[in-house]
mmCIF file of C-alpha atoms in Angstrom:
data_model
loop_
_atom_site.group_PDB
_atom_site.id
_atom_site.type_symbol
_atom_site.label_atom_id
_atom_site.label_comp_id
_atom_site.label_asym_id
_atom_site.label_seq_id
_atom_site.Cartn_x
_atom_site.Cartn_y
_atom_site.Cartn_z
ATOM 1 C CA MET A 29 -28.075 23.061 -14.309
ATOM 2 C CA SER A 30 -25.326 20.920 -15.826
ATOM 3 C CA SER A 31 -25.472 17.145 -15.660
ATOM 4 C CA PRO A 32 -23.281 15.318 -13.120
ATOM 5 C CA ALA A 33 -19.919 14.283 -14.489
ATOM 6 C CA LEU A 34 -20.779 10.813 -13.173
ATOM 7 C CA ALA A 35 -24.118 9.446 -12.025
ATOM 8 C CA LEU A 36 -24.739 5.931 -10.742
ATOM 9 C CA ASP A 37 -28.394 5.077 -10.147
ATOM 10 C CA ASP A 38 -29.409 1.921 -8.231
ATOM 11 C CA VAL A 39 -26.359 0.027 -9.488
ATOM 12 C CA SER A 40 -25.880 -3.577 -8.358
ATOM 13 C CA HIS A 41 -23.176 -6.036 -9.325
ATOM 14 C CA SER A 42 -22.403 -9.623 -8.377
ATOM 15 C CA TYR A 43 -19.550 -12.040 -8.902
ATOM 16 C CA GLY A 44 -21.340 -15.354 -8.887
ATOM 17 C CA ALA A 45 -23.092 -15.637 -5.540
ATOM 18 C CA VAL A 46 -21.163 -12.700 -4.051
ATOM 19 C CA ARG A 47 -23.067 -9.396 -4.141
ATOM 20 C CA ALA A 48 -20.273 -6.838 -4.469
ATOM 21 C CA VAL A 49 -22.415 -3.717 -5.005
ATOM 22 C CA ILE A 50 -26.032 -3.378 -3.879
ATOM 23 C CA ASP A 51 -28.487 -0.686 -5.032
ATOM 24 C CA LEU A 52 -25.797 1.998 -5.019
ATOM 25 C CA SER A 53 -26.550 5.558 -6.112
ATOM 26 C CA LEU A 54 -23.904 8.280 -6.252
ATOM 27 C CA ALA A 55 -23.288 11.446 -8.270
ATOM 28 C CA VAL A 56 -20.065 13.414 -8.834
ATOM 29 C CA ALA A 57 -20.472 17.032 -9.901
ATOM 30 C CA PRO A 58 -18.152 18.745 -12.408
ATOM 31 C CA GLY A 59 -14.962 19.778 -10.629
ATOM 32 C CA GLU A 60 -15.843 17.815 -7.471
ATOM 33 C CA VAL A 61 -13.586 15.269 -5.761
ATOM 34 C CA VAL A 62 -15.534 12.394 -4.201
ATOM 35 C CA CYS A 63 -13.891 9.538 -2.272
ATOM 36 C CA LEU A 64 -15.321 6.061 -1.831
ATOM 37 C CA LEU A 65 -14.022 5.013 1.576
ATOM 38 C CA GLY A 66 -14.289 1.582 3.110
ATOM 39 C CA PRO A 67 -12.495 -1.608 4.135
ATOM 40 C CA SER A 68 -11.132 -4.135 1.677
ATOM 41 C CA GLY A 69 -13.883 -6.164 0.063
ATOM 42 C CA CYS A 70 -16.651 -3.601 0.592
ATOM 43 C CA GLY A 71 -17.210 -3.111 -3.174
ATOM 44 C CA LYS A 72 -15.585 0.268 -3.727
ATOM 45 C CA SER A 73 -13.155 -0.911 -6.435
ATOM 46 C CA THR A 74 -16.012 -2.663 -8.227
ATOM 47 C CA VAL A 75 -17.848 0.680 -8.357
ATOM 48 C CA LEU A 76 -14.768 2.244 -9.932
ATOM 49 C CA ARG A 77 -14.462 -0.555 -12.493
ATOM 50 C CA LEU A 78 -18.129 -0.155 -13.418
ATOM 51 C CA ALA A 79 -17.682 3.587 -13.876
ATOM 52 C CA ALA A 80 -14.592 2.982 -16.020
ATOM 53 C CA GLY A 81 -16.359 0.428 -18.190
ATOM 54 C CA LEU A 82 -14.077 -2.409 -17.111
ATOM 55 C CA GLU A 83 -17.188 -4.274 -15.886
ATOM 56 C CA GLU A 84 -20.596 -4.332 -17.561
ATOM 57 C CA VAL A 85 -23.559 -3.060 -15.581
ATOM 58 C CA GLN A 86 -25.854 -5.875 -14.453
ATOM 59 C CA ALA A 87 -28.523 -3.705 -12.809
ATOM 60 C CA GLY A 88 -29.125 0.035 -12.650
ATOM 61 C CA ARG A 89 -27.570 2.648 -14.910
ATOM 62 C CA ILE A 90 -24.419 4.757 -15.183
ATOM 63 C CA ALA A 91 -24.290 8.088 -17.007
ATOM 64 C CA ILE A 92 -21.200 10.165 -17.763
ATOM 65 C CA ASN A 93 -21.839 13.853 -18.449
ATOM 66 C CA GLY A 94 -25.527 13.074 -18.941
ATOM 67 C CA ILE A 95 -24.923 10.347 -21.532
ATOM 68 C CA LEU A 96 -25.834 6.743 -20.754
ATOM 69 C CA ALA A 97 -22.621 4.712 -20.511
ATOM 70 C CA GLY A 98 -23.814 1.520 -18.860
ATOM 71 C CA ALA A 99 -27.050 -0.347 -18.210
ATOM 72 C CA PRO A 100 -28.298 -3.883 -18.836
ATOM 73 C CA GLY A 101 -27.872 -4.321 -22.596
ATOM 74 C CA THR A 102 -25.894 -1.055 -22.972
ATOM 75 C CA HIS A 103 -22.126 -0.847 -22.582
ATOM 76 C CA VAL A 104 -19.880 1.967 -23.774
ATOM 77 C CA PRO A 105 -16.282 0.618 -23.783
ATOM 78 C CA PRO A 106 -13.645 2.349 -21.630
ATOM 79 C CA GLU A 107 -11.859 3.980 -24.557
ATOM 80 C CA ASP A 108 -15.039 5.769 -25.603
ATOM 81 C CA ARG A 109 -15.958 7.189 -22.194
ATOM 82 C CA ASN A 110 -13.457 10.087 -22.089
ATOM 83 C CA VAL A 111 -12.424 9.028 -18.601
ATOM 84 C CA GLY A 112 -8.922 9.236 -17.149
ATOM 85 C CA LEU A 113 -7.730 6.258 -15.095
ATOM 86 C CA VAL A 114 -4.994 6.166 -12.453
ATOM 87 C CA PHE A 115 -4.211 2.819 -10.801
ATOM 88 C CA GLN A 116 -2.118 1.990 -7.744
ATOM 89 C CA ASP A 117 0.465 0.139 -9.854
ATOM 90 C CA PHE A 118 1.053 3.184 -12.142
ATOM 91 C CA ALA A 119 0.712 1.023 -15.322
ATOM 92 C CA LEU A 120 3.336 3.030 -17.244
ATOM 93 C CA PHE A 121 4.840 1.683 -20.465
ATOM 94 C CA PRO A 122 8.466 0.838 -19.577
ATOM 95 C CA HIS A 123 9.728 1.135 -23.174
ATOM 96 C CA LEU A 124 8.332 4.658 -23.690
ATOM 97 C CA THR A 125 9.778 7.925 -22.449
ATOM 98 C CA ILE A 126 7.816 9.961 -19.909
ATOM 99 C CA CYS A 127 6.835 12.309 -22.730
ATOM 100 C CA ASN A 128 5.409 9.456 -24.803
ATOM 101 C CA ASN A 129 3.732 7.870 -21.792
ATOM 102 C CA VAL A 130 1.866 11.095 -21.070
ATOM 103 C CA GLY A 131 1.037 11.572 -24.734
ATOM 104 C CA PHE A 132 -0.180 8.006 -25.267
ATOM 105 C CA GLY A 133 -3.837 9.032 -25.222
ATOM 106 C CA LEU A 134 -3.156 11.954 -27.554
ATOM 107 C CA ARG A 135 -1.808 10.056 -30.544
ATOM 108 C CA SER A 136 -4.626 11.218 -32.815
ATOM 109 C CA ARG A 137 -4.088 14.898 -31.977
ATOM 110 C CA ASP A 138 -2.258 17.455 -34.074
ATOM 111 C CA PRO A 139 1.467 17.178 -33.167
ATOM 112 C CA VAL A 140 1.622 20.784 -31.968
ATOM 113 C CA VAL A 141 -1.471 20.381 -29.779
ATOM 114 C CA ARG A 142 -0.172 17.035 -28.514
ATOM 115 C CA ARG A 143 3.131 18.607 -27.514
ATOM 116 C CA GLU A 144 1.387 21.485 -25.736
ATOM 117 C CA ARG A 145 -0.872 19.103 -23.815
ATOM 118 C CA ILE A 146 2.053 16.903 -22.742
ATOM 119 C CA LEU A 147 4.103 19.815 -21.434
ATOM 120 C CA ALA A 148 1.089 21.338 -19.696
ATOM 121 C CA ALA A 149 0.262 18.055 -17.949
ATOM 122 C CA LEU A 150 3.871 17.478 -16.914
ATOM 123 C CA GLY A 151 4.041 21.073 -15.704
ATOM 124 C CA ASP A 152 1.002 20.540 -13.489
ATOM 125 C CA VAL A 153 2.787 17.686 -11.693
ATOM 126 C CA GLY A 154 6.253 19.293 -11.703
ATOM 127 C CA LEU A 155 7.965 16.855 -14.080
ATOM 128 C CA VAL A 156 8.731 18.780 -17.265
ATOM 129 C CA HIS A 157 12.444 18.207 -16.606
ATOM 130 C CA ALA A 158 11.908 14.415 -16.807
ATOM 131 C CA GLU A 159 10.139 14.257 -20.178
ATOM 132 C CA GLN A 160 12.949 12.305 -21.891
ATOM 133 C CA ALA A 161 13.529 9.892 -19.008
ATOM 134 C CA PHE A 162 12.125 6.372 -18.841
ATOM 135 C CA PRO A 163 9.883 5.131 -16.004
ATOM 136 C CA HIS A 164 12.612 3.028 -14.357
ATOM 137 C CA MET A 165 14.698 6.168 -13.943
ATOM 138 C CA LEU A 166 12.082 7.813 -11.704
ATOM 139 C CA SER A 167 11.081 7.266 -8.093
ATOM 140 C CA GLY A 168 7.760 5.694 -7.191
ATOM 141 C CA GLY A 169 6.281 9.078 -6.367
ATOM 142 C CA GLU A 170 7.434 10.534 -9.675
ATOM 143 C CA GLN A 171 5.966 7.577 -11.562
ATOM 144 C CA GLN A 172 2.620 8.122 -9.861
ATOM 145 C CA ARG A 173 2.710 11.783 -10.880
ATOM 146 C CA VAL A 174 3.396 10.692 -14.464
ATOM 147 C CA ALA A 175 0.352 8.410 -14.307
ATOM 148 C CA LEU A 176 -1.738 11.372 -13.149
ATOM 149 C CA ALA A 177 -0.352 13.579 -15.937
ATOM 150 C CA ARG A 178 -1.211 10.890 -18.499
ATOM 151 C CA ALA A 179 -4.772 10.731 -17.180
ATOM 152 C CA LEU A 180 -5.199 14.518 -17.301
ATOM 153 C CA ALA A 181 -3.474 15.195 -20.643
ATOM 154 C CA PRO A 182 -6.564 14.380 -22.806
ATOM 155 C CA ARG A 183 -8.550 16.754 -20.535
ATOM 156 C CA PRO A 184 -11.253 14.268 -19.588
ATOM 157 C CA ARG A 185 -14.386 15.396 -17.787
ATOM 158 C CA LEU A 186 -13.895 12.612 -15.230
ATOM 159 C CA VAL A 187 -10.853 10.982 -13.580
ATOM 160 C CA LEU A 188 -11.001 7.723 -11.617
ATOM 161 C CA LEU A 189 -8.294 7.018 -9.016
ATOM 162 C CA ASP A 190 -7.933 3.504 -7.593
ATOM 163 C CA GLU A 191 -5.901 3.538 -4.332
ATOM 164 C CA PRO A 192 -3.360 5.760 -6.126
ATOM 165 C CA PHE A 193 -1.028 6.325 -3.166
ATOM 166 C CA SER A 194 -1.106 2.946 -1.434
ATOM 167 C CA GLY A 195 2.252 1.837 -2.865
ATOM 168 C CA LEU A 196 4.141 4.870 -1.552
ATOM 169 C CA ASP A 197 5.804 5.342 1.829
ATOM 170 C CA ALA A 198 4.165 7.741 4.287
ATOM 171 C CA ARG A 199 6.263 10.845 3.620
ATOM 172 C CA LEU A 200 6.227 10.401 -0.139
ATOM 173 C CA ARG A 201 2.484 9.765 -0.025
ATOM 174 C CA GLU A 202 1.923 13.187 1.555
ATOM 175 C CA GLN A 203 4.003 14.910 -1.126
ATOM 176 C CA VAL A 204 2.251 13.176 -4.008
ATOM 177 C CA ARG A 205 -1.177 13.855 -2.496
ATOM 178 C CA ASP A 206 -0.372 17.570 -2.373
ATOM 179 C CA VAL A 207 0.610 17.578 -6.038
ATOM 180 C CA THR A 208 -2.424 15.495 -7.011
ATOM 181 C CA VAL A 209 -4.943 17.742 -5.253
ATOM 182 C CA GLU A 210 -3.417 20.849 -6.794
ATOM 183 C CA ALA A 211 -3.409 19.325 -10.289
ATOM 184 C CA LEU A 212 -7.015 18.142 -10.006
ATOM 185 C CA ARG A 213 -8.209 21.522 -8.729
ATOM 186 C CA LYS A 214 -6.375 23.314 -11.517
ATOM 187 C CA SER A 215 -7.829 21.034 -14.197
ATOM 188 C CA GLY A 216 -11.384 21.327 -12.862
ATOM 189 C CA THR A 217 -11.853 17.633 -13.576
ATOM 190 C CA ALA A 218 -14.471 15.671 -11.648
ATOM 191 C CA THR A 219 -12.803 12.909 -9.661
ATOM 192 C CA LEU A 220 -13.950 9.671 -8.073
ATOM 193 C CA MET A 221 -11.281 8.124 -5.880
ATOM 194 C CA VAL A 222 -11.193 4.822 -4.007
ATOM 195 C CA THR A 223 -9.285 4.488 -0.731
ATOM 196 C CA HIS A 224 -9.358 2.592 2.566
ATOM 197 C CA ASP A 225 -7.439 5.397 4.315
ATOM 198 C CA ALA A 226 -9.786 7.795 6.147
ATOM 199 C CA GLU A 227 -7.124 10.489 6.572
ATOM 200 C CA GLU A 228 -6.385 10.344 2.862
ATOM 201 C CA ALA A 229 -10.085 10.659 2.028
ATOM 202 C CA MET A 230 -10.471 13.649 4.343
ATOM 203 C CA PHE A 231 -7.437 15.319 2.787
ATOM 204 C CA MET A 232 -8.492 14.744 -0.811
ATOM 205 C CA ALA A 233 -12.266 14.899 -0.920
ATOM 206 C CA ASP A 234 -14.997 17.494 -1.104
ATOM 207 C CA ARG A 235 -17.359 14.666 -0.211
ATOM 208 C CA ILE A 236 -16.885 11.136 1.138
ATOM 209 C CA ALA A 237 -19.147 8.114 0.641
ATOM 210 C CA VAL A 238 -18.464 5.437 3.261
ATOM 211 C CA MET A 239 -19.124 1.895 2.005
ATOM 212 C CA ARG A 240 -19.823 -1.312 3.876
ATOM 213 C CA ASP A 241 -20.827 -4.664 2.392
ATOM 214 C CA GLY A 242 -21.614 -3.232 -1.043
ATOM 215 C CA ARG A 243 -23.696 -0.278 0.148
ATOM 216 C CA ILE A 244 -23.097 3.381 0.939
ATOM 217 C CA VAL A 245 -23.857 3.744 4.650
ATOM 218 C CA GLN A 246 -23.138 7.468 5.023
ATOM 219 C CA GLU A 247 -22.258 10.295 2.683
ATOM 220 C CA GLY A 248 -21.191 13.875 3.364
ATOM 221 C CA THR A 249 -18.329 16.323 3.691
ATOM 222 C CA PRO A 250 -15.244 15.166 5.604
ATOM 223 C CA ILE A 251 -16.058 17.369 8.592
ATOM 224 C CA ASP A 252 -19.699 16.238 8.666
ATOM 225 C CA LEU A 253 -18.753 12.563 8.729
ATOM 226 C CA TYR A 254 -16.145 13.132 11.414
ATOM 227 C CA ARG A 255 -18.414 15.220 13.624
ATOM 228 C CA HIS A 256 -21.684 13.403 12.997
ATOM 229 C CA PRO A 257 -21.130 9.681 12.314
ATOM 230 C CA ILE A 258 -24.408 7.770 12.144
ATOM 231 C CA SER A 259 -23.020 4.428 13.319
ATOM 232 C CA LEU A 260 -20.249 2.825 15.312
ATOM 233 C CA PHE A 261 -18.791 1.512 12.028
ATOM 234 C CA VAL A 262 -18.428 5.018 10.569
ATOM 235 C CA ALA A 263 -17.087 6.509 13.807
ATOM 236 C CA ALA A 264 -14.474 3.772 14.139
ATOM 237 C CA PHE A 265 -13.384 4.103 10.521
ATOM 238 C CA PHE A 266 -12.169 7.637 11.118
ATOM 239 C CA GLY A 267 -9.662 6.710 13.808
ATOM 240 C CA GLU A 268 -9.192 5.245 17.261
ATOM 241 C CA ILE A 269 -12.162 5.334 19.613
ATOM 242 C CA ASN A 270 -13.002 4.532 23.210
ATOM 243 C CA ARG A 271 -16.112 2.388 23.704
ATOM 244 C CA LEU A 272 -18.208 2.473 26.866
ATOM 245 C CA ALA A 273 -21.370 0.487 27.555
ATOM 246 C CA GLY A 274 -24.426 2.168 29.037
ATOM 247 C CA THR A 275 -28.204 2.441 29.135
ATOM 248 C CA ALA A 276 -30.354 5.277 27.837
ATOM 249 C CA ARG A 277 -32.298 7.089 30.577
ATOM 250 C CA HIS A 278 -34.268 10.311 30.148
ATOM 251 C CA GLY A 279 -32.521 11.318 26.928
ATOM 252 C CA GLU A 280 -28.962 10.606 28.006
ATOM 253 C CA VAL A 281 -26.460 7.888 28.870
ATOM 254 C CA ALA A 282 -24.535 8.169 32.102
ATOM 255 C CA THR A 283 -20.763 7.657 31.847
ATOM 256 C CA ARG A 284 -17.762 8.104 34.107
ATOM 257 C CA PHE A 285 -17.153 11.401 32.294
ATOM 258 C CA GLY A 286 -20.665 12.727 32.712
ATOM 259 C CA PRO A 287 -23.939 12.312 30.789
ATOM 260 C CA VAL A 288 -23.952 12.095 26.986
ATOM 261 C CA PRO A 289 -27.198 13.092 25.192
ATOM 262 C CA THR A 290 -29.039 10.489 23.090
ATOM 263 C CA GLY A 291 -32.273 10.020 21.227
ATOM 264 C CA LEU A 292 -32.552 6.353 22.202
ATOM 265 C CA ALA A 293 -35.617 5.142 24.078
ATOM 266 C CA ASP A 294 -35.441 4.683 27.834
ATOM 267 C CA GLY A 295 -33.901 1.357 28.760
ATOM 268 C CA ALA A 296 -32.195 0.836 25.399
ATOM 269 C CA ALA A 297 -28.730 -0.714 25.568
ATOM 270 C CA ALA A 298 -26.261 1.832 24.266
ATOM 271 C CA GLU A 299 -22.633 2.117 23.283
ATOM 272 C CA VAL A 300 -20.899 5.427 23.912
ATOM 273 C CA VAL A 301 -18.068 6.240 21.524
ATOM 274 C CA ILE A 302 -15.476 8.799 22.625
ATOM 275 C CA ARG A 303 -12.675 9.966 20.376
ATOM 276 C CA PRO A 304 -9.219 10.108 22.037
ATOM 277 C CA GLU A 305 -8.944 13.850 21.397
ATOM 278 C CA ALA A 306 -12.266 14.368 23.230
ATOM 279 C CA LEU A 307 -10.535 13.653 26.545
ATOM 280 C CA ARG A 308 -8.828 16.681 28.063
ATOM 281 C CA VAL A 309 -5.883 15.607 30.208
ATOM 282 C CA SER A 310 -4.313 17.674 32.980
ATOM 283 C CA LEU A 311 -1.960 16.860 35.822
ATOM 284 C CA ALA A 312 -3.693 16.272 39.109
ATOM 285 C CA GLY A 313 -3.904 19.496 41.102
ATOM 286 C CA GLU A 314 -3.694 21.841 38.105
ATOM 287 C CA THR A 315 -6.131 24.740 38.007
ATOM 288 C CA GLY A 316 -9.152 23.856 35.904
ATOM 289 C CA SER A 317 -8.304 20.166 35.883
ATOM 290 C CA GLY A 318 -10.918 17.533 35.072
ATOM 291 C CA THR A 319 -13.104 15.527 37.399
ATOM 292 C CA VAL A 320 -12.157 11.926 36.576
ATOM 293 C CA PRO A 321 -8.904 10.612 38.096
ATOM 294 C CA ALA A 322 -6.620 8.333 36.085
ATOM 295 C CA ARG A 323 -3.008 7.217 35.889
ATOM 296 C CA VAL A 324 -0.689 7.186 32.894
ATOM 297 C CA VAL A 325 -0.038 3.689 31.545
ATOM 298 C CA SER A 326 1.975 4.808 28.507
ATOM 299 C CA ALA A 327 2.806 7.965 26.569
ATOM 300 C CA HIS A 328 3.997 7.921 22.963
ATOM 301 C CA PRO A 329 5.062 11.226 21.355
ATOM 302 C CA LEU A 330 4.102 11.147 17.664
ATOM 303 C CA GLY A 331 5.455 14.534 16.609
ATOM 304 C CA ARG A 332 2.277 16.536 16.075
ATOM 305 C CA SER A 333 0.559 14.847 19.014
ATOM 306 C CA THR A 334 1.056 12.485 21.944
ATOM 307 C CA ARG A 335 -0.942 9.280 22.363
ATOM 308 C CA LEU A 336 -1.716 8.331 25.937
ATOM 309 C CA VAL A 337 -3.117 5.152 27.455
ATOM 310 C CA LEU A 338 -4.737 5.914 30.794
ATOM 311 C CA ALA A 339 -6.109 3.653 33.534
ATOM 312 C CA LEU A 340 -9.204 4.767 35.435
ATOM 313 C CA ASP A 341 -9.546 3.871 39.097
ATOM 314 C CA ASP A 342 -11.803 0.906 38.214
ATOM 315 C CA GLY A 343 -9.084 -0.538 35.945
ATOM 316 C CA HIS A 344 -10.796 0.442 32.709
ATOM 317 C CA ARG A 345 -8.342 1.832 30.144
ATOM 318 C CA VAL A 346 -8.970 4.694 27.759
ATOM 319 C CA LYS A 347 -6.909 6.322 25.012
ATOM 320 C CA ALA A 348 -6.325 10.067 24.740
ATOM 321 C CA ARG A 349 -4.559 12.153 22.118
ATOM 322 C CA ILE A 350 -2.999 15.457 23.134
ATOM 323 C CA TRP A 351 -1.768 17.891 20.498
ATOM 324 C CA GLY A 352 1.864 18.858 20.805
ATOM 325 C CA LEU A 353 4.634 17.252 22.840
ATOM 326 C CA TYR A 354 3.303 16.073 26.182
ATOM 327 C CA HIS A 355 5.150 13.344 28.008
ATOM 328 C CA PRO A 356 3.958 12.653 31.562
ATOM 329 C CA ALA A 357 5.763 9.923 33.449
ATOM 330 C CA VAL A 358 4.292 6.432 33.530
ATOM 331 C CA GLY A 359 2.204 6.155 36.694
ATOM 332 C CA ALA A 360 1.660 9.918 36.956
ATOM 333 C CA PRO A 361 -1.778 10.907 38.307
ATOM 334 C CA VAL A 362 -3.884 12.935 35.887
ATOM 335 C CA MET A 363 -7.420 14.267 35.713
ATOM 336 C CA LEU A 364 -9.723 13.815 32.732
ATOM 337 C CA ALA A 365 -12.590 15.869 31.365
ATOM 338 C CA LEU A 366 -14.792 15.149 28.342
ATOM 339 C CA ASP A 367 -15.603 17.332 25.357
ATOM 340 C CA PRO A 368 -19.156 16.057 24.731
ATOM 341 C CA ARG A 369 -19.101 17.297 21.123
ATOM 342 C CA GLN A 370 -16.840 14.356 20.299
ATOM 343 C CA ALA A 371 -18.835 11.700 22.104
ATOM 344 C CA PHE A 372 -21.528 9.722 20.291
ATOM 345 C CA VAL A 373 -24.176 7.245 21.370
ATOM 346 C CA PHE A 374 -25.287 4.312 19.215
ATOM 347 C CA PRO A 375 -27.651 1.428 19.883
ATOM 348 C CA VAL A 376 -25.908 -1.833 20.643
ATOM 349 C CA ASP A 377 -25.635 -3.776 17.382
#
C-alpha cells in the first residue's frame, strides 16, 4: 500500500498563549481531495501552513509521501517539499507573462520540457490563448486559474489550496470551481483545501474534516457529514436549521411534528435539529397533506428553491426550503409534515 501523500500525526501548534491546532491527525491519500472546513479562527489555515512548511512543527510530525517533512527539530523548507500552493490572493508576478508565471517553478527544466509543461497546465485550465498576456489583463477568475496552473505545472504529489475562491463573486466562483475540480482530477494530485464554505467543501471534496477550536470534530464524506452530523455545531455548519427543545423519553423526543428517535437517556434535555428541506409543505386541504397547521409568514424564490418562513399555531416560527418555484401568498394556510431522516437529536450543550 502506498504512503499517504500527506500525513499529520498528533500535530499541535501555538501562537504564544493561543493554541491554534491541538493534537490533530489527518491523512490525504494520493489523488484524494480533502477539505478542512470550519469558521474563521478554528486553526485550519495554520494546518495548511504547517503542511506547506511555512510554519515549523512544534509537536507531532508531518510526512509527505512517506518522508518526514516536519517534527520538533526537523524542518524541510517549502521549496524542497514538492508541494503546489494556491492562495486566495493569487500571488502572481505582475511583471511576468502568464506563460512565465506558470513556468516559474520549472526554471531548472529542459526548455522543451518546460514549454510542454506550461502548455499542458494552461490547457487544463483553459487558458492557452492567454499565455502572452500579463496578470492585470485577466479577470479575477482567470488569474485564479493561472495560479492553479502554476501549482500543477511541476506535477507535485500534493497541492494545498487556501480559500482559493473566496475573492470571486458567486457566479464566477462556480465556474472556477468546476475548472479546478476537473484539473485536479485529471492531474491525480492529492489536494488539501481550506474553506469556511460548506457548500464549496461538499462540491470539491472526497472527504471533509470539520474543525472547531483547533481540533477535528468530525470527518467523513460530504454525504455522511450532511446526513449524520454528530453535533449541533456540525449540523448547523452545513446550512440553516430549525431548533426545537425537548426531553428524551423511551428512546425518542416528542415534537410538534411527531417523535424523533434518540439514544439519549430518559429525562435528558435534548435539542432537536430539523433541516428546512425536511419539512414537507402542502396547501391546507390538499390530498396527502401534513398534520401540522401553519401559516406563511414570507416566501422568497431563490431560483432552484423557495425559502419559506412559517408560523405554527403556537407562534413558533420554522424555516422550510421547497425545491422549485413555489410562492404561496403571505398568510396562506399550509400543512407541514416531517421527513425524520433529516431530523437529529443532540444533548443540550
